[in-house]
Short mmCIF file of N, CA and C in Angstrom, two decimals:
data_model
loop_
_atom_site.label_atom_id
_atom_site.label_comp_id
_atom_site.label_asym_id
_atom_site.label_seq_id
_atom_site.Cartn_x
_atom_site.Cartn_y
_atom_site.Cartn_z
N MET A 1 0.34 -1.43 0.21
CA MET A 1 0.15 -0.10 -0.20
C MET A 1 0.60 0.99 0.07
N ASP A 2 0.79 2.48 -0.37
CA ASP A 2 1.48 3.29 -1.05
C ASP A 2 1.09 4.36 0.17
N THR A 3 1.61 4.96 0.81
CA THR A 3 1.46 5.84 1.32
C THR A 3 1.58 7.32 1.28
N PHE A 4 0.90 8.73 1.95
CA PHE A 4 0.62 10.00 0.93
C PHE A 4 1.72 10.92 1.63
N ASP A 5 2.46 11.61 1.63
CA ASP A 5 3.33 11.87 2.41
C ASP A 5 3.09 13.34 2.33
N LEU A 6 3.03 14.00 3.65
CA LEU A 6 1.88 14.93 4.26
C LEU A 6 2.74 15.83 4.06
N GLY A 7 4.65 15.85 4.13
CA GLY A 7 5.08 17.17 4.65
C GLY A 7 5.59 17.49 5.00
N ILE A 8 5.11 15.96 6.87
CA ILE A 8 5.35 16.51 8.26
C ILE A 8 6.62 16.44 8.19
N LEU A 9 7.38 18.08 9.03
CA LEU A 9 9.17 17.79 9.07
C LEU A 9 9.24 17.37 10.41
N GLU A 10 10.52 16.63 10.26
CA GLU A 10 10.74 15.66 10.99
C GLU A 10 11.94 16.35 12.90
N ILE A 11 11.50 16.23 13.65
CA ILE A 11 11.62 17.65 14.40
C ILE A 11 12.85 16.90 14.97
N LYS A 12 13.70 15.31 14.28
CA LYS A 12 15.05 15.09 14.54
C LYS A 12 15.81 16.39 14.11
N GLU A 13 15.72 16.76 13.34
CA GLU A 13 15.85 17.27 12.24
C GLU A 13 16.02 18.75 11.59
N ALA A 14 15.17 19.22 12.92
CA ALA A 14 14.74 20.53 12.27
C ALA A 14 15.35 21.24 13.51
N GLU A 15 15.52 22.41 13.44
CA GLU A 15 16.50 22.98 14.31
C GLU A 15 16.02 25.38 13.73
N PHE A 16 15.35 25.73 14.99
CA PHE A 16 14.30 26.71 15.17
C PHE A 16 14.67 27.52 15.72
N TYR A 17 15.72 29.02 15.04
CA TYR A 17 16.19 29.34 16.20
C TYR A 17 15.48 31.53 15.54
N SER A 18 15.74 32.47 17.22
CA SER A 18 15.92 33.21 15.54
C SER A 18 17.59 34.00 15.68
N ASP A 19 16.96 35.66 14.53
CA ASP A 19 18.70 36.18 14.39
C ASP A 19 18.92 37.42 14.47
N SER A 20 19.98 37.65 14.42
CA SER A 20 19.73 39.49 15.29
C SER A 20 18.75 40.03 14.90
N GLY A 21 18.07 40.10 14.17
CA GLY A 21 16.72 40.69 13.27
C GLY A 21 15.44 40.63 14.14
N GLY A 22 15.30 39.05 15.13
CA GLY A 22 14.71 38.41 15.28
C GLY A 22 13.55 38.43 14.70
N PHE A 23 13.94 37.69 14.00
CA PHE A 23 13.64 36.42 11.74
C PHE A 23 13.18 35.46 13.08
N ALA A 24 12.56 34.86 13.30
CA ALA A 24 12.67 33.64 12.58
C ALA A 24 13.71 32.94 11.64
N GLY A 25 14.37 31.66 12.35
CA GLY A 25 15.23 31.31 10.92
C GLY A 25 15.14 29.36 11.40
N LEU A 26 14.92 29.01 10.41
CA LEU A 26 14.82 26.85 10.47
C LEU A 26 16.25 26.34 10.06
N LYS A 27 17.00 25.48 10.48
CA LYS A 27 17.50 24.50 10.04
C LYS A 27 17.24 23.37 9.55
N TYR A 28 17.08 23.00 8.70
CA TYR A 28 16.88 21.07 7.96
C TYR A 28 16.99 20.68 7.74
N LYS A 29 17.38 19.35 7.97
CA LYS A 29 18.39 17.96 6.82
C LYS A 29 19.44 19.70 6.38
N GLY A 30 19.68 20.15 6.82
CA GLY A 30 21.57 20.40 6.45
C GLY A 30 20.85 21.62 5.20
N GLU A 31 19.75 22.21 5.19
CA GLU A 31 19.82 23.47 5.02
C GLU A 31 19.40 24.69 5.78
N ASP A 32 20.34 26.09 6.00
CA ASP A 32 19.70 27.25 6.72
C ASP A 32 19.21 28.40 5.58
N HIS A 33 17.47 27.55 6.09
CA HIS A 33 16.80 28.90 6.46
C HIS A 33 16.54 30.10 6.46
N ALA A 34 17.36 31.06 6.18
CA ALA A 34 17.20 32.40 7.11
C ALA A 34 16.23 32.99 7.57
N HIS A 35 14.74 32.42 6.99
CA HIS A 35 13.89 33.66 6.69
C HIS A 35 12.09 32.94 7.48
N VAL A 36 12.08 31.66 8.21
CA VAL A 36 10.62 30.92 7.79
C VAL A 36 9.72 32.32 7.81
N ILE A 37 8.67 32.22 6.78
CA ILE A 37 7.09 32.23 7.06
C ILE A 37 5.96 30.76 7.31
N LEU A 38 5.25 30.93 9.09
CA LEU A 38 5.43 30.72 9.39
C LEU A 38 3.76 30.24 9.05
N ARG A 39 2.66 29.50 8.89
CA ARG A 39 1.11 30.13 8.66
C ARG A 39 0.72 28.91 9.85
N ARG A 40 -0.46 29.39 10.65
CA ARG A 40 -1.61 28.29 10.85
C ARG A 40 -2.40 27.89 10.27
N ILE A 41 -2.54 26.15 9.72
CA ILE A 41 -2.89 25.45 9.26
C ILE A 41 -4.56 24.92 9.94
N MET A 42 -4.98 25.37 10.58
CA MET A 42 -6.43 25.91 11.39
C MET A 42 -6.65 25.90 12.05
N PRO A 43 -6.33 27.45 11.68
CA PRO A 43 -5.88 28.59 14.19
C PRO A 43 -6.40 28.34 14.99
N LEU A 44 -8.01 28.24 13.83
CA LEU A 44 -8.87 28.39 14.64
C LEU A 44 -9.58 27.24 16.49
N ARG A 45 -9.42 25.93 15.38
CA ARG A 45 -9.41 24.78 16.11
C ARG A 45 -8.06 24.12 16.97
N HIS A 46 -6.91 24.60 16.46
CA HIS A 46 -5.76 23.69 16.16
C HIS A 46 -4.23 24.84 16.04
N PRO A 47 -4.78 26.35 17.12
CA PRO A 47 -3.67 26.92 16.88
C PRO A 47 -2.20 26.41 16.81
N PHE A 48 -2.22 25.78 17.86
CA PHE A 48 -0.34 25.49 17.48
C PHE A 48 -1.13 24.48 16.59
N GLU A 49 -0.42 23.75 16.21
CA GLU A 49 -0.85 21.95 15.23
C GLU A 49 -1.05 22.17 14.29
N TYR A 50 -0.50 21.25 13.54
CA TYR A 50 -0.43 21.88 12.64
C TYR A 50 0.57 23.25 11.53
N ILE A 51 1.21 23.44 11.73
CA ILE A 51 1.82 25.81 11.25
C ILE A 51 2.62 25.20 9.51
N SER A 52 2.44 25.43 9.03
CA SER A 52 3.05 25.67 7.65
C SER A 52 4.43 26.30 7.57
N VAL A 53 5.95 25.61 7.07
CA VAL A 53 6.53 26.72 7.71
C VAL A 53 6.80 27.08 6.04
N ALA A 54 7.11 28.00 5.12
CA ALA A 54 7.10 28.83 4.85
C ALA A 54 8.80 29.17 4.98
N ASP A 55 9.70 28.96 3.76
CA ASP A 55 10.74 30.14 3.14
C ASP A 55 10.44 31.94 3.00
N HIS A 56 11.61 32.18 2.78
CA HIS A 56 11.14 33.71 2.30
C HIS A 56 10.81 33.66 0.98
N ASP A 57 11.23 32.91 -0.15
CA ASP A 57 10.04 33.11 -0.95
C ASP A 57 8.87 32.21 -1.30
N ASN A 58 8.45 31.31 -0.51
CA ASN A 58 6.68 31.25 0.79
C ASN A 58 6.43 29.89 -0.82
N LYS A 59 7.67 29.43 0.02
CA LYS A 59 7.51 27.73 -1.01
C LYS A 59 8.33 26.59 0.52
N GLU A 60 6.82 25.98 0.52
CA GLU A 60 6.97 25.05 1.16
C GLU A 60 8.07 24.32 1.51
N ILE A 61 8.79 24.83 3.18
CA ILE A 61 9.55 23.67 3.66
C ILE A 61 8.93 22.45 3.99
N GLY A 62 8.13 22.82 5.17
CA GLY A 62 7.52 21.28 5.41
C GLY A 62 5.59 22.09 6.92
N ILE A 63 5.78 20.55 7.21
CA ILE A 63 4.58 20.87 8.60
C ILE A 63 5.20 21.08 9.33
N LEU A 64 4.74 21.66 10.44
CA LEU A 64 5.40 21.10 11.96
C LEU A 64 4.34 20.51 12.15
N LYS A 65 4.15 19.12 12.80
CA LYS A 65 2.94 18.75 13.56
C LYS A 65 2.45 19.33 14.62
N ASN A 66 3.16 19.07 15.70
CA ASN A 66 2.55 20.14 17.13
C ASN A 66 4.20 20.51 16.96
N VAL A 67 3.88 21.91 17.72
CA VAL A 67 4.43 22.97 18.93
C VAL A 67 5.25 22.27 19.59
N ASP A 68 4.49 21.46 20.65
CA ASP A 68 4.71 21.22 21.72
C ASP A 68 5.29 19.79 20.83
N ASP A 69 6.16 19.72 21.06
CA ASP A 69 6.92 19.01 19.98
C ASP A 69 8.62 19.47 20.11
N LEU A 70 8.52 21.24 20.11
CA LEU A 70 10.01 21.32 19.61
C LEU A 70 10.19 21.52 20.97
N PRO A 71 11.94 20.87 21.31
CA PRO A 71 12.80 21.94 22.22
C PRO A 71 12.04 22.65 23.09
N SER A 72 11.66 23.09 24.54
CA SER A 72 10.63 24.56 25.00
C SER A 72 11.81 26.08 24.24
N SER A 73 13.42 25.84 24.45
CA SER A 73 14.36 27.01 23.63
C SER A 73 13.16 27.68 22.01
N GLN A 74 12.97 26.50 21.08
CA GLN A 74 12.74 26.45 19.22
C GLN A 74 11.09 26.77 19.74
N ARG A 75 10.19 26.49 20.81
CA ARG A 75 8.67 25.90 21.19
C ARG A 75 8.97 27.65 21.41
N GLU A 76 9.39 28.33 22.00
CA GLU A 76 8.92 29.39 22.81
C GLU A 76 9.37 30.57 20.67
N ILE A 77 10.24 30.14 20.59
CA ILE A 77 10.59 31.26 18.70
C ILE A 77 9.85 31.01 18.67
N VAL A 78 8.83 29.67 17.43
CA VAL A 78 7.59 29.25 17.27
C VAL A 78 6.31 30.20 17.40
N LYS A 79 6.28 30.40 18.53
CA LYS A 79 4.80 30.50 19.17
C LYS A 79 5.28 32.43 18.95
N ASN A 80 6.41 32.07 19.13
CA ASN A 80 6.50 33.95 19.48
C ASN A 80 5.95 34.39 18.56
N GLU A 81 6.07 33.92 16.95
CA GLU A 81 6.91 34.07 15.90
C GLU A 81 5.25 34.22 15.79
N LEU A 82 4.25 33.63 15.84
CA LEU A 82 2.98 32.81 15.36
C LEU A 82 1.92 34.16 16.73
N ASP A 83 2.65 34.35 17.87
CA ASP A 83 1.01 35.39 18.28
C ASP A 83 1.46 36.49 17.94
N ASN A 84 2.90 36.85 16.85
CA ASN A 84 3.61 38.53 16.29
C ASN A 84 1.90 37.82 14.94
N ARG A 85 2.05 37.15 14.47
CA ARG A 85 1.18 37.16 13.01
C ARG A 85 0.29 36.84 12.95
N TYR A 86 -0.47 36.39 14.34
CA TYR A 86 -2.03 36.40 14.77
C TYR A 86 -2.24 37.67 15.75
N TYR A 87 -2.13 38.43 15.72
CA TYR A 87 -1.92 39.37 16.50
C TYR A 87 -3.71 39.52 17.01
N SER A 88 -4.20 38.55 18.05
CA SER A 88 -5.68 39.18 17.98
C SER A 88 -6.23 39.34 19.30
N PRO A 89 -5.63 40.65 20.14
CA PRO A 89 -5.79 41.53 21.80
C PRO A 89 -7.92 40.41 22.03
N GLU A 90 -8.36 40.61 23.19
CA GLU A 90 -8.95 40.06 23.82
C GLU A 90 -10.35 41.56 24.27
N VAL A 91 -10.73 41.36 23.60
CA VAL A 91 -12.05 42.10 23.33
C VAL A 91 -12.47 42.65 25.25
N LEU A 92 -12.74 42.89 25.61
CA LEU A 92 -13.43 43.48 27.26
C LEU A 92 -14.26 44.09 26.94
N ASP A 93 -14.94 44.26 26.39
CA ASP A 93 -15.78 46.09 26.11
C ASP A 93 -16.05 45.77 24.46
N VAL A 94 -17.95 45.81 25.05
CA VAL A 94 -17.88 46.70 23.23
C VAL A 94 -18.27 48.37 24.05
N VAL A 95 -17.29 49.83 23.88
CA VAL A 95 -17.52 50.85 24.13
C VAL A 95 -19.20 51.07 23.31
N SER A 96 -18.72 51.46 21.83
CA SER A 96 -20.18 52.69 21.42
C SER A 96 -19.75 51.08 19.41
N VAL A 97 -21.33 51.48 19.04
CA VAL A 97 -21.17 50.47 17.71
C VAL A 97 -22.17 52.04 17.05
N GLN A 98 -21.72 51.46 15.63
CA GLN A 98 -22.65 52.53 14.92
C GLN A 98 -22.53 52.57 13.59
N ASP A 99 -23.84 51.90 13.10
CA ASP A 99 -23.99 51.20 11.39
C ASP A 99 -24.00 52.63 10.79
N LYS A 100 -23.22 52.14 9.76
CA LYS A 100 -22.79 53.82 8.81
C LYS A 100 -23.19 52.92 7.02
N LEU A 101 -23.91 53.42 6.37
CA LEU A 101 -23.71 53.13 4.63
C LEU A 101 -22.21 51.94 4.60
N GLY A 102 -23.16 50.20 5.17
CA GLY A 102 -22.98 49.07 4.84
C GLY A 102 -21.79 49.19 6.05
N TYR A 103 -21.19 49.92 6.51
CA TYR A 103 -19.87 49.49 7.53
C TYR A 103 -20.70 49.25 8.82
N VAL A 104 -19.52 48.74 9.35
CA VAL A 104 -20.03 48.43 11.84
C VAL A 104 -19.45 48.92 11.71
N TYR A 105 -18.67 50.38 12.88
CA TYR A 105 -18.08 51.16 13.90
C TYR A 105 -18.82 50.97 14.84
N LEU A 106 -17.00 50.37 15.55
CA LEU A 106 -17.09 49.43 17.32
C LEU A 106 -15.20 50.30 17.46
N GLU A 107 -15.90 50.42 18.36
CA GLU A 107 -15.29 51.06 19.24
C GLU A 107 -15.24 50.44 19.91
N LEU A 108 -13.80 49.57 20.96
CA LEU A 108 -13.94 48.43 21.61
C LEU A 108 -13.11 48.51 22.82
N ARG A 109 -12.88 48.40 23.83
CA ARG A 109 -11.51 48.27 25.21
C ARG A 109 -10.90 46.94 24.72
N LEU A 110 -9.85 46.76 24.97
CA LEU A 110 -9.32 45.75 24.87
C LEU A 110 -8.31 45.55 25.16
N LYS A 111 -7.38 43.51 25.31
CA LYS A 111 -6.32 43.75 26.11
C LYS A 111 -5.51 42.99 25.05
N ASN A 112 -4.61 43.50 25.40
CA ASN A 112 -2.66 42.17 24.52
C ASN A 112 -2.46 41.30 25.59
N LYS A 113 -1.50 40.17 24.06
CA LYS A 113 -1.46 39.08 24.91
C LYS A 113 -0.59 40.33 26.13
N LYS A 114 0.03 40.97 26.73
CA LYS A 114 1.22 41.33 28.16
C LYS A 114 0.26 41.65 29.17
N GLY A 115 -1.70 41.32 28.92
CA GLY A 115 -1.74 42.13 29.89
C GLY A 115 -2.80 43.81 29.99
N VAL A 116 -2.46 44.79 28.69
CA VAL A 116 -2.34 45.76 28.47
C VAL A 116 -3.45 46.47 27.81
N GLU A 117 -4.14 47.11 28.83
CA GLU A 117 -5.81 47.53 28.96
C GLU A 117 -6.19 48.58 27.75
N TYR A 118 -7.03 48.81 26.59
CA TYR A 118 -7.16 50.11 25.29
C TYR A 118 -8.06 49.81 24.60
N LYS A 119 -8.16 50.73 24.11
CA LYS A 119 -9.67 51.55 23.62
C LYS A 119 -8.82 51.62 21.58
N LYS A 120 -9.86 51.16 20.74
CA LYS A 120 -9.27 51.28 19.58
C LYS A 120 -10.66 50.62 18.57
N ASN A 121 -10.80 51.77 17.78
CA ASN A 121 -11.58 52.09 16.57
C ASN A 121 -11.65 51.38 15.52
N CYS A 122 -12.59 50.97 14.74
CA CYS A 122 -12.01 49.62 14.24
C CYS A 122 -13.50 49.58 13.64
N ALA A 123 -13.41 49.59 11.40
CA ALA A 123 -14.89 49.33 10.42
C ALA A 123 -14.86 47.20 9.83
N ILE A 124 -15.93 46.92 10.46
CA ILE A 124 -15.80 46.01 9.85
C ILE A 124 -17.38 45.95 8.65
N LYS A 125 -17.16 45.78 7.21
CA LYS A 125 -17.67 45.73 7.23
C LYS A 125 -18.42 44.18 6.30
N ASP A 126 -19.76 43.07 5.82
CA ASP A 126 -20.21 42.30 6.31
C ASP A 126 -19.96 41.40 6.65
N VAL A 127 -20.60 41.77 8.50
CA VAL A 127 -20.53 41.25 9.22
C VAL A 127 -21.07 40.06 10.00
N SER A 128 -21.35 39.05 8.72
CA SER A 128 -21.78 37.95 8.98
C SER A 128 -21.16 37.72 8.74
N ARG A 129 -20.35 37.39 7.52
CA ARG A 129 -19.27 37.23 7.54
C ARG A 129 -17.36 37.52 8.28
N ASN A 130 -17.81 38.12 9.23
CA ASN A 130 -16.58 39.04 9.75
C ASN A 130 -16.20 38.86 11.17
N ILE A 131 -17.90 39.46 11.93
CA ILE A 131 -18.48 38.40 13.04
C ILE A 131 -19.35 37.63 13.00
N ARG A 132 -18.07 36.19 13.43
CA ARG A 132 -18.63 34.87 13.86
C ARG A 132 -18.25 34.63 14.99
N MET A 133 -19.83 33.05 15.94
CA MET A 133 -19.45 32.88 16.22
C MET A 133 -18.19 31.25 16.39
N LEU A 134 -17.46 31.37 16.95
CA LEU A 134 -16.47 29.90 17.62
C LEU A 134 -16.85 29.16 17.56
N SER A 135 -18.06 29.03 19.54
CA SER A 135 -17.87 28.32 20.00
C SER A 135 -19.54 28.28 20.50
N ASP A 136 -19.95 27.86 20.62
CA ASP A 136 -21.16 28.71 22.09
C ASP A 136 -21.16 30.17 22.92
N THR A 137 -19.73 29.95 23.67
CA THR A 137 -18.92 31.51 24.22
C THR A 137 -17.98 32.12 23.79
N SER A 138 -17.84 32.48 22.46
CA SER A 138 -16.25 32.14 21.49
C SER A 138 -16.73 33.54 20.42
N VAL A 139 -16.20 34.45 20.82
CA VAL A 139 -16.05 35.12 19.24
C VAL A 139 -15.29 36.21 18.41
N ILE A 140 -14.97 36.34 17.21
CA ILE A 140 -14.04 36.55 16.57
C ILE A 140 -14.84 37.54 16.03
N ILE A 141 -13.71 38.04 15.37
CA ILE A 141 -14.42 39.90 14.69
C ILE A 141 -13.12 40.15 14.43
N PHE A 142 -13.36 39.74 12.08
CA PHE A 142 -11.79 40.65 11.12
C PHE A 142 -12.87 41.76 11.32
N ASP A 143 -11.88 43.13 11.18
CA ASP A 143 -11.73 44.48 10.62
C ASP A 143 -11.72 44.82 8.78
N VAL A 144 -11.60 45.75 8.71
CA VAL A 144 -11.48 46.49 7.63
C VAL A 144 -9.75 45.82 6.62
N ASP A 145 -8.88 45.97 8.35
CA ASP A 145 -7.42 46.31 7.63
C ASP A 145 -7.20 44.61 8.02
N GLY A 146 -8.19 43.43 8.14
CA GLY A 146 -7.09 42.48 8.67
C GLY A 146 -7.27 42.56 10.25
N ASN A 147 -7.04 42.69 10.87
CA ASN A 147 -7.01 42.23 12.77
C ASN A 147 -8.29 42.09 12.71
N ARG A 148 -7.44 39.90 14.33
CA ARG A 148 -8.80 39.73 15.01
C ARG A 148 -8.94 40.29 16.06
N TYR A 149 -10.59 39.79 16.18
CA TYR A 149 -10.42 40.46 17.33
C TYR A 149 -11.87 39.23 18.31
N ILE A 150 -10.88 38.86 19.45
CA ILE A 150 -11.64 37.87 20.22
C ILE A 150 -11.77 38.00 21.57
N VAL A 151 -13.80 38.12 21.23
CA VAL A 151 -14.41 37.71 22.33
C VAL A 151 -14.19 36.53 23.02
N GLU A 152 -13.44 36.80 24.82
CA GLU A 152 -12.73 34.47 24.71
C GLU A 152 -14.78 34.81 25.59
N ASP A 153 -14.95 35.28 26.10
CA ASP A 153 -16.82 34.29 26.51
C ASP A 153 -17.39 35.31 26.64
N VAL A 154 -18.79 34.98 26.05
CA VAL A 154 -19.48 36.61 25.59
C VAL A 154 -20.59 36.88 27.13
N LYS A 155 -20.77 35.88 28.65
CA LYS A 155 -20.67 35.67 29.49
C LYS A 155 -20.38 36.52 30.20
N ARG A 156 -18.83 36.90 30.01
CA ARG A 156 -17.65 38.01 30.63
C ARG A 156 -17.72 39.55 30.48
N LEU A 157 -19.34 39.56 29.33
CA LEU A 157 -19.09 41.00 29.07
C LEU A 157 -20.63 41.34 30.24
N SER A 158 -20.26 43.00 29.75
CA SER A 158 -21.32 43.31 30.50
C SER A 158 -22.61 43.42 30.37
N ARG A 159 -23.40 43.56 30.44
CA ARG A 159 -24.68 43.43 29.92
C ARG A 159 -24.73 44.70 28.49
N GLN A 160 -24.20 45.44 28.46
CA GLN A 160 -24.33 46.12 28.09
C GLN A 160 -23.56 46.10 26.43
N SER A 161 -22.63 45.95 27.01
CA SER A 161 -21.49 45.15 25.87
C SER A 161 -22.10 44.33 24.38
N LEU A 162 -23.17 42.72 25.59
CA LEU A 162 -23.18 42.14 24.82
C LEU A 162 -24.88 43.05 24.31
N ARG A 163 -25.49 43.49 24.19
CA ARG A 163 -26.27 44.45 23.79
C ARG A 163 -25.71 44.24 22.48
N LYS A 164 -25.02 45.76 22.66
CA LYS A 164 -24.33 45.98 21.06
C LYS A 164 -24.26 45.27 20.79
N LEU A 165 -23.63 44.28 20.41
CA LEU A 165 -22.79 43.04 20.40
C LEU A 165 -24.01 41.49 19.54
N ASP A 166 -25.09 42.63 20.05
CA ASP A 166 -25.77 40.74 19.67
C ASP A 166 -27.12 41.00 18.94
N ALA A 167 -26.98 41.53 17.85
CA ALA A 167 -27.51 42.12 16.44
C ALA A 167 -26.12 41.54 16.08
N TYR A 168 -25.05 41.71 15.60
CA TYR A 168 -24.43 41.19 14.38
C TYR A 168 -23.93 39.18 14.72
N LEU A 169 -24.54 39.02 15.79
CA LEU A 169 -24.26 37.35 16.52
C LEU A 169 -25.22 36.72 15.53
N PHE A 170 -24.62 35.85 15.24
CA PHE A 170 -24.96 34.42 14.03
C PHE A 170 -24.33 33.68 14.52
#
């Protein structure tokens, strides 16, 4: 029986590193890829599994099956690179909502991964596609600039915030 090669990276042959400029690189099977691009294949359900690793010309080198299979120093490099690429602050509050000319304008109170809270205005077009329930309690919001915002648990939002957002939840 023939087997299908999915291009899974052999962990023993892979060494992720960070260069002096802070970019992630990969030494794999005798080749040094000085700058690699990491993409989540299943970003919502399995954010740290099945990571596509491509070179600077966007040619896929292979797929990292699970970030947790890496030694801790390499794991941190990969997780930091993914966090930077998939920056998605947590929504703490929906301060205001305005619906104008086919766009929904939100003012959000957010918290980044370092715990810093701040406010941000964003515009959303086509809310049925760009404000989505991920589960019974979590929501993802995509703005027109490609940013992502996560409501970890709608039950933790204030009653006022939930009322403002509720009309857009499908």
